[in-house]
XYZ file of C-alpha atoms in Angstrom:
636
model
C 3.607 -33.793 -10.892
C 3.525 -35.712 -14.588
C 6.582 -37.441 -15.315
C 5.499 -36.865 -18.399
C 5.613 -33.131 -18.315
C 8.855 -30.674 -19.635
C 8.304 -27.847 -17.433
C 10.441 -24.561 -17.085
C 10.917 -23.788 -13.024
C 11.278 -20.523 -12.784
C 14.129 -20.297 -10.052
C 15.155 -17.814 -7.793
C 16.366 -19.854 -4.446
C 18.519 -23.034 -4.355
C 16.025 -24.798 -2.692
C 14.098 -26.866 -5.665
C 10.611 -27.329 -5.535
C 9.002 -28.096 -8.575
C 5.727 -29.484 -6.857
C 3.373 -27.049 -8.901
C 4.876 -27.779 -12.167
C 2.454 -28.397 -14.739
C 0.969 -32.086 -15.774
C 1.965 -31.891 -19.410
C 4.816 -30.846 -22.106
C 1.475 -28.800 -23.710
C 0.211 -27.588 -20.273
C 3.823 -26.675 -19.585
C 4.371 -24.286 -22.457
C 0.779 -22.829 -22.406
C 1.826 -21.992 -18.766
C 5.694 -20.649 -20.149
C 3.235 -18.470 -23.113
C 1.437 -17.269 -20.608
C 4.964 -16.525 -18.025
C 6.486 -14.648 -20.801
C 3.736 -12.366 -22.042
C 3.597 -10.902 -18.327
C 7.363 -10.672 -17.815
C 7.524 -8.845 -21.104
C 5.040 -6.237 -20.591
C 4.844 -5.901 -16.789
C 3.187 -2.671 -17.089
C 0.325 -3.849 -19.143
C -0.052 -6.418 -16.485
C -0.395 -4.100 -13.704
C -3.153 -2.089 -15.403
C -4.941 -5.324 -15.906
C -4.374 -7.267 -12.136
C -3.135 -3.915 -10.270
C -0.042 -5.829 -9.648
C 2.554 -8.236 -10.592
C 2.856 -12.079 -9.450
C 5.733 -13.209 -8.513
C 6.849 -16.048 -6.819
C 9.814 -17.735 -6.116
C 10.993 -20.980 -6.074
C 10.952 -23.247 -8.811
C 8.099 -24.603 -10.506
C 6.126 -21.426 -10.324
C 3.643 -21.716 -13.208
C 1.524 -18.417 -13.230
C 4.304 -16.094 -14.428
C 7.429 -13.745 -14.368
C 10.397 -15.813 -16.093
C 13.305 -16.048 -14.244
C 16.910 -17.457 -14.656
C 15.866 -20.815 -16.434
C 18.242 -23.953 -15.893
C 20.652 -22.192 -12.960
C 23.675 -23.966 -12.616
C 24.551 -25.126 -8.523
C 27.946 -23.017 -9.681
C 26.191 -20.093 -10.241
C 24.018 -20.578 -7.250
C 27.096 -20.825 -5.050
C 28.693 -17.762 -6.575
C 25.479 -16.250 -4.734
C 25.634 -14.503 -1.420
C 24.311 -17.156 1.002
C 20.983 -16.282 2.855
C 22.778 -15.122 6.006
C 24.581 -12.200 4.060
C 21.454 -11.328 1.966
C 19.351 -11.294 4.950
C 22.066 -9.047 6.835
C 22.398 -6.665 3.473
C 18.614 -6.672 2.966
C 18.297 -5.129 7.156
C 21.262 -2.677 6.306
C 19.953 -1.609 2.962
C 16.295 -0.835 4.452
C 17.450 0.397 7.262
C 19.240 3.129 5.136
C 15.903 3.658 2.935
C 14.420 3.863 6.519
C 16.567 7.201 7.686
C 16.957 8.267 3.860
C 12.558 8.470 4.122
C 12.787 10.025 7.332
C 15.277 12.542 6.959
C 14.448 16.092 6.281
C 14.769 16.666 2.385
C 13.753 19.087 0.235
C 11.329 16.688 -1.341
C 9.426 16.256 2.126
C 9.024 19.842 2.670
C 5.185 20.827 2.124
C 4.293 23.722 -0.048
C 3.317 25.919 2.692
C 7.065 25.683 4.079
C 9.072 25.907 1.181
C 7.801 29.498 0.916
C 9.528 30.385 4.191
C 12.827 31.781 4.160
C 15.423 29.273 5.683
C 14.934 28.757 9.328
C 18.630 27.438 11.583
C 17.246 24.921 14.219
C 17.210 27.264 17.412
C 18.430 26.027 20.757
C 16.366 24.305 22.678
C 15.415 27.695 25.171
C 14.324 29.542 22.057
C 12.073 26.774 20.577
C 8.565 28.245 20.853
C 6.448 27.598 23.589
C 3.558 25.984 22.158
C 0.594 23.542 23.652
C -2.692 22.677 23.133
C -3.955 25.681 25.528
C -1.840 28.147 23.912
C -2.065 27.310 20.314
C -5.535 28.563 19.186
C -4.085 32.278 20.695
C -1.415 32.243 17.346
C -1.933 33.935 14.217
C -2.089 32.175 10.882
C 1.284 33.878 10.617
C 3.113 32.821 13.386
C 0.929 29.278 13.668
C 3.203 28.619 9.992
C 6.503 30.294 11.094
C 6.366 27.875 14.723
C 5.602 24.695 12.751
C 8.881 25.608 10.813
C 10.901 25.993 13.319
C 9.582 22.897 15.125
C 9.810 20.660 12.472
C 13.412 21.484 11.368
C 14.325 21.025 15.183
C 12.566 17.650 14.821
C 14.624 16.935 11.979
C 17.721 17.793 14.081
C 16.906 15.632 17.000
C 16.028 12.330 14.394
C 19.223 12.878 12.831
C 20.680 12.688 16.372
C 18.929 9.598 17.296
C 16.688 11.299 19.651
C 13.881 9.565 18.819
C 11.621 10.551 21.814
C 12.276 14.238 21.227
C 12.046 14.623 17.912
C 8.562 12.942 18.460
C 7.459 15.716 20.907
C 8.577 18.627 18.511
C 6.728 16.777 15.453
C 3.754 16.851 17.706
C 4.456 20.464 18.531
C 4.088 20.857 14.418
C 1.496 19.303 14.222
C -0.433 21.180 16.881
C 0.622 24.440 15.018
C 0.105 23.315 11.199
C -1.650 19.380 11.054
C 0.918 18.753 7.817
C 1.740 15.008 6.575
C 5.183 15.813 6.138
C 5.087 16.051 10.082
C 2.950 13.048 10.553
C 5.377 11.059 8.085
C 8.011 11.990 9.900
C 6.639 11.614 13.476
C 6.207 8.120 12.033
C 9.601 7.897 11.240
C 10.640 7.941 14.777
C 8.332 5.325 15.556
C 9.250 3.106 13.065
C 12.453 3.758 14.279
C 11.857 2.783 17.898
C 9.429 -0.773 16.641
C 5.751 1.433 17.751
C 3.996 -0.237 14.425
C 0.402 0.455 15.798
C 1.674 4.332 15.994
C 3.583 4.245 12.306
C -0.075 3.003 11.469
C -1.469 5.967 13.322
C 0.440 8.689 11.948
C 1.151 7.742 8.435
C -2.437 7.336 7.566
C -2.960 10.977 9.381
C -0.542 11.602 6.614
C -2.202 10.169 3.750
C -5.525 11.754 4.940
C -3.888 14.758 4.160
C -2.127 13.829 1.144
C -3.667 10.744 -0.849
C -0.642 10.297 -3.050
C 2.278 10.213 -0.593
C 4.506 7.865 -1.518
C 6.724 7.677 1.418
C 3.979 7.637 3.756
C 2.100 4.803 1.870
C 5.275 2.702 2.334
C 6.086 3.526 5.676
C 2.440 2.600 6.843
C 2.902 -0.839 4.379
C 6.141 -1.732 6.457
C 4.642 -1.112 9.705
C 1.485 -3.372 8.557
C 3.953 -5.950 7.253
C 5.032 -6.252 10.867
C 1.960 -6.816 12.191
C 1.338 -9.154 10.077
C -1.459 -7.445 8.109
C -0.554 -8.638 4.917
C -3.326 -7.549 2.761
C -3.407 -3.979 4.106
C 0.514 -3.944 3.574
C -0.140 -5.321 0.031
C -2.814 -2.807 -0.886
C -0.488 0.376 0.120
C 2.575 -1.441 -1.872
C 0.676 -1.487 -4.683
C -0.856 2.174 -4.199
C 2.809 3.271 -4.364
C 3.486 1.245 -7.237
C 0.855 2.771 -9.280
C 1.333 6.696 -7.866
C 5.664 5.928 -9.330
C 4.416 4.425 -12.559
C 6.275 1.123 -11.200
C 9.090 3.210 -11.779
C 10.354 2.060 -8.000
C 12.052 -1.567 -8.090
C 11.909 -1.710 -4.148
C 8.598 -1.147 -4.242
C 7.509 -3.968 -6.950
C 9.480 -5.902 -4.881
C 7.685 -5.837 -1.667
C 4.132 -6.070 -4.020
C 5.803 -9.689 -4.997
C 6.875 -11.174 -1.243
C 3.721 -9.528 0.367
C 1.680 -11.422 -2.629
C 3.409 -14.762 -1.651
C 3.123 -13.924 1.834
C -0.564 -13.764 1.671
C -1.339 -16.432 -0.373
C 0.884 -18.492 2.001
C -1.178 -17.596 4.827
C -4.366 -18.243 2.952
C -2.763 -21.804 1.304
C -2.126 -23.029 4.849
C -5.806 -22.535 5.439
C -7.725 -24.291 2.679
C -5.122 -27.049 3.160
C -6.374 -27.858 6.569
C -9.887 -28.399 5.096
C -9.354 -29.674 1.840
C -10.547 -32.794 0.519
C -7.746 -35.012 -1.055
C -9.007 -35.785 -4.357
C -7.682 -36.528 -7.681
C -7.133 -34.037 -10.466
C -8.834 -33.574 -13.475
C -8.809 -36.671 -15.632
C -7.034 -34.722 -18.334
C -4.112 -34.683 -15.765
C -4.360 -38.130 -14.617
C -4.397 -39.415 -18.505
C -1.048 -37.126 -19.277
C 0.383 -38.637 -15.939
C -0.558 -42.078 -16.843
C 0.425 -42.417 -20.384
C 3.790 -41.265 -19.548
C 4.531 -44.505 -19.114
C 4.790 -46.555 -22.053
C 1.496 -48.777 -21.983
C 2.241 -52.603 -20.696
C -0.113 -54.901 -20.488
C -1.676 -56.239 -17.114
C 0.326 -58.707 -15.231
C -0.199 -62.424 -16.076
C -3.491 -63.356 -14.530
C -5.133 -60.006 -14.052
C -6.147 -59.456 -18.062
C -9.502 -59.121 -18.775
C -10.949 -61.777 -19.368
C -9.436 -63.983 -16.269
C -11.682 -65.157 -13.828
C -10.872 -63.463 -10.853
C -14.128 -62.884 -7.725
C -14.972 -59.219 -7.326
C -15.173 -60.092 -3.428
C -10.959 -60.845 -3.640
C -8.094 -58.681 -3.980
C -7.063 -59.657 -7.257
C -10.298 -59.214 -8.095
C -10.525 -55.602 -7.118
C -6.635 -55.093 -8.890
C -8.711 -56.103 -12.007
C -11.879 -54.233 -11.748
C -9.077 -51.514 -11.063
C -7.281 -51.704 -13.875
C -10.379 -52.004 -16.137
C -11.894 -48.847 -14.912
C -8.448 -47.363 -15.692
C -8.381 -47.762 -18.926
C -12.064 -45.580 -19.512
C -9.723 -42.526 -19.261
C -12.531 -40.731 -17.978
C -12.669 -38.779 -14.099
C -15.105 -41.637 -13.000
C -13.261 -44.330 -14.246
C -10.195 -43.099 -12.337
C -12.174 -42.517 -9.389
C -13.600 -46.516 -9.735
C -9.945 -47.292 -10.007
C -8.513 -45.551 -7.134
C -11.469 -47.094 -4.812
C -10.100 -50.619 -6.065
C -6.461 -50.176 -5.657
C -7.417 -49.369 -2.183
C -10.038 -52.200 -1.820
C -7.774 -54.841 -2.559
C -5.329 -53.806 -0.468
C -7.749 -54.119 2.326
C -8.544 -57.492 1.302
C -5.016 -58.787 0.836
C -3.900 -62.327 -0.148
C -2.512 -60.831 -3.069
C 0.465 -63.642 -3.448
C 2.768 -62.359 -6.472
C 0.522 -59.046 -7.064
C 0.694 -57.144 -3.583
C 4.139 -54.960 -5.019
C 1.723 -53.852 -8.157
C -0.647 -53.359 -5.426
C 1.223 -51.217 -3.574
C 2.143 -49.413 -7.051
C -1.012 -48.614 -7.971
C -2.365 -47.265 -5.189
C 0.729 -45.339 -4.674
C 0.413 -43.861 -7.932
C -3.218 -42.550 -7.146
C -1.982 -41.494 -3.506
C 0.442 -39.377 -5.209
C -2.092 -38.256 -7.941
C -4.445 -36.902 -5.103
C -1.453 -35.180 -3.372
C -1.109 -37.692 -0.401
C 2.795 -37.097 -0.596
C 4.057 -38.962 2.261
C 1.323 -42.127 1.933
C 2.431 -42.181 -1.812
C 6.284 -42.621 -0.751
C 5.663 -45.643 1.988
C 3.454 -47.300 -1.014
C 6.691 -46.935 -3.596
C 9.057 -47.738 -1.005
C 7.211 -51.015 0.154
C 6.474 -51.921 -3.928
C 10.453 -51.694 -3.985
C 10.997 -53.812 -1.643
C 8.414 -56.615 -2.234
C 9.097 -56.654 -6.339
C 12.612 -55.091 -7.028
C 11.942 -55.431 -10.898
C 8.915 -53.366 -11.104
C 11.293 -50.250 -12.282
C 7.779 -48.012 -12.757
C 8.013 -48.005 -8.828
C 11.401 -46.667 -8.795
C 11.006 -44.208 -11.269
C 7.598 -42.781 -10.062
C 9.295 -42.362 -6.299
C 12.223 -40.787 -8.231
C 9.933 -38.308 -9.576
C 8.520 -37.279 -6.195
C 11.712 -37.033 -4.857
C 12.267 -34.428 -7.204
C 9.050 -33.001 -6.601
C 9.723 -32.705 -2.927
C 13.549 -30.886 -4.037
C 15.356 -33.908 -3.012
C 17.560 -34.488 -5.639
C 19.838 -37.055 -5.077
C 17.606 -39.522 -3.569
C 15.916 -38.952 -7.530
C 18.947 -39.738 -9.162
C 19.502 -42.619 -6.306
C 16.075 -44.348 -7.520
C 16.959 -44.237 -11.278
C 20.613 -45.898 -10.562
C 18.674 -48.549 -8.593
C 16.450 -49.043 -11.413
C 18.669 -49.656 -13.959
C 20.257 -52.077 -11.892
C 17.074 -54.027 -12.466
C 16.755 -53.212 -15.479
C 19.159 -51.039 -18.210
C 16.944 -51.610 -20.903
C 14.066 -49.952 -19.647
C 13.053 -47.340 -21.920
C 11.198 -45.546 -19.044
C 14.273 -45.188 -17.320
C 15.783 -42.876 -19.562
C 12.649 -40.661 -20.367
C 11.813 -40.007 -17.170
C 15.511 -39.134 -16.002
C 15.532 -37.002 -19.201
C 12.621 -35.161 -17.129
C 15.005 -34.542 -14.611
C 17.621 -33.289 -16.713
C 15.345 -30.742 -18.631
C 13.671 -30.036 -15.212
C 17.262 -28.883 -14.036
C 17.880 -26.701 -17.260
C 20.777 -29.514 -17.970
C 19.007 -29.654 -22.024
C 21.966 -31.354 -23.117
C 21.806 -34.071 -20.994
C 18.251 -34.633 -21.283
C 18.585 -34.894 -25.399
C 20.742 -37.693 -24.731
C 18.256 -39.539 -22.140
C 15.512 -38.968 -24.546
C 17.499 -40.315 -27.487
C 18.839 -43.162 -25.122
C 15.225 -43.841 -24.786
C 13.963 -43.997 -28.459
C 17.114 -46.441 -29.237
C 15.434 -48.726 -27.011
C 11.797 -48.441 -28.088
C 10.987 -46.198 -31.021
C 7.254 -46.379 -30.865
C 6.662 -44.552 -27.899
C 5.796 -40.985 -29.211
C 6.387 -38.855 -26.228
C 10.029 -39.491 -26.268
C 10.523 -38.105 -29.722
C 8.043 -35.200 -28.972
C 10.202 -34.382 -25.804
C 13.285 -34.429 -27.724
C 11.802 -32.273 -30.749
C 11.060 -29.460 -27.478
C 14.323 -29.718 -26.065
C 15.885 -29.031 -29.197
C 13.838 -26.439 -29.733
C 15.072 -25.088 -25.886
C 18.380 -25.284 -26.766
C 17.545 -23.257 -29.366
C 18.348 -25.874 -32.728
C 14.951 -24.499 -34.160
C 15.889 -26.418 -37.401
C 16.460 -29.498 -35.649
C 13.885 -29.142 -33.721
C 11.367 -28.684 -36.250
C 13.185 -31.830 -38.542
C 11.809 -34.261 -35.480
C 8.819 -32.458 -35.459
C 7.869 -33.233 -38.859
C 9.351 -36.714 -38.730
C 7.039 -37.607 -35.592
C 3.937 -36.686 -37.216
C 5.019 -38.896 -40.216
C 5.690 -42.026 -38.323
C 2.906 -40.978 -35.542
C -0.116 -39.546 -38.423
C -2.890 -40.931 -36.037
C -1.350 -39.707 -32.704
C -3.147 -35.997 -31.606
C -0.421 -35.252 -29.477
C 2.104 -34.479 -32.324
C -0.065 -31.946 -33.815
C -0.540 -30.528 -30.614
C 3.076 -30.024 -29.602
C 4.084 -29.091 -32.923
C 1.655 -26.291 -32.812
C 2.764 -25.205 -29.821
C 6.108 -24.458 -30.885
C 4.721 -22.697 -34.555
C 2.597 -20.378 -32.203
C 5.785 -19.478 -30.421
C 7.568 -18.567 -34.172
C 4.235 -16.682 -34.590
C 3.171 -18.679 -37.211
C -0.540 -18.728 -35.995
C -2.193 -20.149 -38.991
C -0.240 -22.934 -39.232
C -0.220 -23.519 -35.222
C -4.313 -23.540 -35.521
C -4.416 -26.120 -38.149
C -2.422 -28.164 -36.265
C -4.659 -27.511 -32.908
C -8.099 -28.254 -34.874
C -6.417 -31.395 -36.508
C -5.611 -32.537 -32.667
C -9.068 -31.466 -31.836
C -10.825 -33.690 -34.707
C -8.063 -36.859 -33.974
C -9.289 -36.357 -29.993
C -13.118 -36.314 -31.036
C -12.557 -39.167 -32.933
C -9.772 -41.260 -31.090
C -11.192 -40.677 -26.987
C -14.708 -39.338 -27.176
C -15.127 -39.810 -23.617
C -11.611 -38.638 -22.433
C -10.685 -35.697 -25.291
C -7.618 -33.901 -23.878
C -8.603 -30.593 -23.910
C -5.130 -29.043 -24.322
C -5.394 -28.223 -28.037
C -8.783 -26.138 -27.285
C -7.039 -24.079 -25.235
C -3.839 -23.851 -27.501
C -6.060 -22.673 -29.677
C -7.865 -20.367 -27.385
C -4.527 -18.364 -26.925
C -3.714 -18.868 -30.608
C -6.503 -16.751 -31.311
C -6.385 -14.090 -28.442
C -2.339 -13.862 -30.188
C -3.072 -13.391 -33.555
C -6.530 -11.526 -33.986
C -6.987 -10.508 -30.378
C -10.252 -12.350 -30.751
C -11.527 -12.719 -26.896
C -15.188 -13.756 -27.944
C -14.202 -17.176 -29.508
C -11.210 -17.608 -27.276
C -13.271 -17.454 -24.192
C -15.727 -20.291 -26.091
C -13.376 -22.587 -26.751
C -12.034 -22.004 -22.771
C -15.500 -22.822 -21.915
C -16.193 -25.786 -24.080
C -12.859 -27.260 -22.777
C -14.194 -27.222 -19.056
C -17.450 -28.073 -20.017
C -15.159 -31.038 -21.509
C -12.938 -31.072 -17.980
C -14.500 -28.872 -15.374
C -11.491 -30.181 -13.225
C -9.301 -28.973 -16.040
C -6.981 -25.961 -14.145
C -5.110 -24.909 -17.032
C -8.735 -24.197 -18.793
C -9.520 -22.368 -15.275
C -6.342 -20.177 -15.400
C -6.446 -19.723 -18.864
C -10.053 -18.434 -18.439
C -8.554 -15.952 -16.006
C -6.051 -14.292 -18.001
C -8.909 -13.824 -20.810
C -10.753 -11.986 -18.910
C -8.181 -10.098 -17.185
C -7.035 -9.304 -20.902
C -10.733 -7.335 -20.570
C -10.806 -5.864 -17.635
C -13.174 -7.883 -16.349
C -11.504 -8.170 -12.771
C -14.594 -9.567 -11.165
C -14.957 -12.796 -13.087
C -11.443 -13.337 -13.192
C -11.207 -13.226 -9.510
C -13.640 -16.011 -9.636
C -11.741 -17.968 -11.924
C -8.470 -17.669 -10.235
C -10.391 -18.515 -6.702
C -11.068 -21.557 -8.566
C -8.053 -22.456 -9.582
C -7.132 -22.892 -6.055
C -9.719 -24.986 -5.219
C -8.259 -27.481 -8.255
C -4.630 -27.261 -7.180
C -2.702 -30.556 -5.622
C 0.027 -29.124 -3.662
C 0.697 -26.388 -1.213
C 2.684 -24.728 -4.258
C -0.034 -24.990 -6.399
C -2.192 -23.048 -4.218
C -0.291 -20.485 -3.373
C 0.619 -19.832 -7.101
C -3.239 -20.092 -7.913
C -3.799 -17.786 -4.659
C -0.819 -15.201 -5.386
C -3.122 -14.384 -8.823
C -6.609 -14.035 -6.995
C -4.636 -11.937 -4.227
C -3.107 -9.640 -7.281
C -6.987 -9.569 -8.847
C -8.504 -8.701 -5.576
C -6.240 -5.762 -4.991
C -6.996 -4.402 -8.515
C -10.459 -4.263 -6.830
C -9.606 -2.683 -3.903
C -7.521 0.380 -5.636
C -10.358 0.766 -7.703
C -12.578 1.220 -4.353
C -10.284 2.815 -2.078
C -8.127 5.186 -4.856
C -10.127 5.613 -8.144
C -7.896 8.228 -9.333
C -5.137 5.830 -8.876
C -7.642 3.273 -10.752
C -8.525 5.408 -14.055
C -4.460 6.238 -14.108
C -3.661 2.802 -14.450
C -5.975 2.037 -17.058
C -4.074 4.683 -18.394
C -0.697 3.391 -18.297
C -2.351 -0.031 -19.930
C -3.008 1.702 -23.561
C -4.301 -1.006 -25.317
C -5.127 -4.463 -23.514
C -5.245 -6.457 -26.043
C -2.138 -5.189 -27.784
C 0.801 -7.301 -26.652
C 0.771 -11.088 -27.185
C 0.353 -14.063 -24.448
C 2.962 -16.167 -25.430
């Protein structure tokens, strides 16, 4: 997304994809805040969504921190997927027989009474069918379903799957028990029957509400039918019912979340209308370039005919500048327009820029790279083309054709400024902070009045954890940028992380006030919600953070940070209903396939919340439980 942006990828494959990273070095961190406070207090999370999200990959922005900057050394130190894959089969194959085999723990109450029973050979096994079982006694009814089940048990361990099933059944016929249902299910799981594990295990759970084996057995079988959100719900069941006390567990709650959302991404993405993002994102985008004037001829006051396309690259650029979601709409339509028209002479690579850049903007991936590559290739020395198909190389994981583009543009031009910033964006993208401090210091050598190279440095700093150095940029930008919003916003960013929440707010409403007054048609509304979660921090105040959330999208309704941020409040609340809404929205905002699923993965983990709350509301008042106080920890 945003060149401009210093986002943390979260990281768990080798594979990088940072296509949902956020639009912004202030989106970013409110995004980090937000990834922090839930990997810190994961059970506090659960009582508020029901579950965790988690999703790998990099660029994940909704939360659980993982390992930040991950060296390719450490990554090949890793098993590689075959072996995981091949451990992951052994190791639940193990769990698999461990669940099924007869334990103490799986013995109902009824049976543990009974003095021990040695499986019997197969001649003396009762005699026992439908016809003949309503002619037992309580007594021996119990005392059969013993010694059928432990022959069962026998007859599993031997791999007689078939068998054991028939003496289960036996059981059952004697004593209906879900310890005999669970196991029965065993054996079917066992043999691949998923429709019969389904059967049996919610027999099971009929009789038993809170067994946890049975709950995961019937998730797995689900999972292999492909029933995602039924294998999600019983996951989570079983979370809740261990007190998340079960890694293995949590961990299928987090791949059945992605897998859903995955599904449901692949859906909306079929139907969905490419469109740009909200203008707040577009302006961050666009100003991470360091503002040049229009090419000779196409200014403002030349006279160029509407009806022309270097007409239409003029009313584009002009509509541009207005900063405002109409304006970039206007300019879009006229990038494309005089395209159409041609005859562009010395102006069709710029052309081909532009539109690119709003092809890319609206998540038209693959248009967006033809449009840089052809720029390239008309006008070599337009570096911004270079360096904005660099960036969605990255964005698409391909790193070396990134690096490629920014060696190709400083062989047009090594004193670009832009060069250096934006492969600084790389770097810190990678985790590689060291490197990026020296891009972004490479880049204020050659042009010192471009703010968002000294801000990026100040955060990088303050990454690599040289707080004091960190903080002497900080405080040496907003001297030689006093006018300039963005300072003050960034710098309260990082105060709010040091806790130092009354002098982060001062700093927000003095980037509020320099917005109001500097862009009254295109505020970024970044600081209002910096402030939002300033408050919600320090006072737990959820009535004026949710007003400043809503005067921000009544600012940007396309704003998605707002949207998400929204969410969390109200999840914060318990207010699961609205926050589904909000995170549903969310989706409908997002760019990428990434995006969505991200956006998706949280609505999944709200709607579950819902469902436990329908389907087990003793599991639902227990988790509230667990919660304590909801407003207690911080969102950082």
């Amino acid at each position: 997304m945003s060149a401009q942006s210093v986002p943390i990828p979260q990281t768990r494959g080798t594979t990088l994809d940072i296509s949902s990273l956020p639009s912004d070095a202030s989106s970013s961190s409110l995004w980090d805040r937000l990834s922090t406070w839930a990997s810190e207090n994961k059970v506090v999370v659960y009582s508020i969504a029901g579950v965790a999200v988690v999703i790998t990959g990099a660029g994940v922005v909704y939360y659980l921190n993982n390992s930040r900057g991950e060296t390719l050394a450490e990554e090949k130190r890793r098993a590689s997927k075959k072996e995981r894959r091949k451990a992951k089969k052994e190791k639940e194959k193990e769990e698999i027989e461990k669940d099924a085999a007869p334990t103490k723990v799986e013995e109902s109450e009824s049976i543990k009474k009974q003095p021990t029973v040695e499986a019997e050979p197969a001649e003396e096994l009762p005699k026992v069918d439908e016809s003949t079982v309503d002619l037992l006694s309580d007594q021996e009814r119990k005392e059969f379903a013993t010694k059928l089940k432990i022959a069962g048990n026998k007859a599993y361990g031997d791999k007689s799957y078939n068998e054991a099933i028939e003496l289960y059944g036996k059981a059952i016929l004697c004593k209906p028990d879900p310890i005999f249902y669970s196991n029965r299910a065993a054996c079917y799981n066992a043999l691949g029957e998923w429709d019969k594990v389904v059967d049996d295990t919610t027999a099971a759970i009929a009789l038993d509400s809170e067994y946890v084996k049975a709950l995961n057995r019937r998730a797995n079988a689900y999972e292999h039918l492909e029933k995602y959100s039924e294998a999600l719900l019983d996951y989570t069941a079983s979370c809740i019912i261990d007190s998340f006390r079960n890694d293995q567990s949590a961990q299928s709650v987090e791949r059945l979340l992605k897998k859903v959302a995955e599904a449901k991404a692949k859906t909306i993405l079929e139907g969905k209308e490419k469109k740009l993002p909200s203008p707040t994102f577009v302006t961050n985008y666009l100003q991470s370039f360091r503002p040049r004037p229009p090419p000779a001829g196409l200014e403002e006051t030349a006279e160029l005919d509407e009806g022309t396309g270097k007409g239409q690259l003029k009313v584009g650029l002009i509509a541009m500048s207005t900063r405002t979601g109409d304006g970039f709409e206007s300019a879009s339509a006229s990038f494309d327009k005089a395209l159409e028209l041609g005859d562009l002479g010395e102006y069709e690579g710029f052309a081909y820029n532009m539109r690119g850049t709003f092809r890319y903007l609206r998540g038209e991936n693959a248009d967006a790279l033809e449009d840089l590559s052809t720029s390239v290739q008309l006008q070599p020395s337009l570096t911004q083309s270079f360096i904005k198909r660099a960036s969605m190389h990255l964005e698409l994981g391909n790193r070396e054709a990134a690096a490629n583009d920014f060696e190709q543009a400083m062989e047009q031009n090594k004193e670009d400024p832009d060069i250096y910033y934006h492969r600084a964006q790389l770097h810190f993208i990678l985790g590689e902070f060291a490197e990026a401090a020296k891009d972004y210091q490479k880049s204020i050598d050659l042009d010192r009045d471009f703010i968002f190279s000294h801000i990026q440095l100040g955060v990088t700093q303050y990454k690599m954890g040289s707080i004091a150095s960190s903080m002497a940029t900080f405080r040496r930008t907003i001297k030689n940028f006093d006018k300039v919003p963005d300072v003050y916003n960034y710098y309260g960013e990082l105060l709010l992380d040091q806790q130092k929440y009354q002098e982060a707010i001062e700093k927000f409403d003095t980037a509020v006030e320099m917005e109001k007054q500097t862009k009254p048609l295109g505020m970024n509304v970044l600081p209002l919600i910096n402030k939002a979660l300033a408050l919600f921090q320090w006072k737990q105040d959820f009535q004026e953070a949710e007003k400043l959330c809503q005067k921000a999208l009544i600012i940007d309704p396309e704003c998605d940070i707002a949207v998400a941020t929204m969410a969390q409040l109200l999840l914060q609340q318990g207010k699961v209903t609205e926050a589904l809404q909000y995170f549903e929205r969310a989706a409908e905002l997002s760019r990428t396939e990434a995006e969505i699923v991200n956006a998706l993965s949280y609505a999944e983990a709200t709607r579950t919340q819902l469902e436990v709350q329908e389907k087990y509301p003793q599991l639902a008042s227990r988790l509230q439980g667990m919660g304590g106080g909801l407003g207690g920890p911080p969102m950082r």
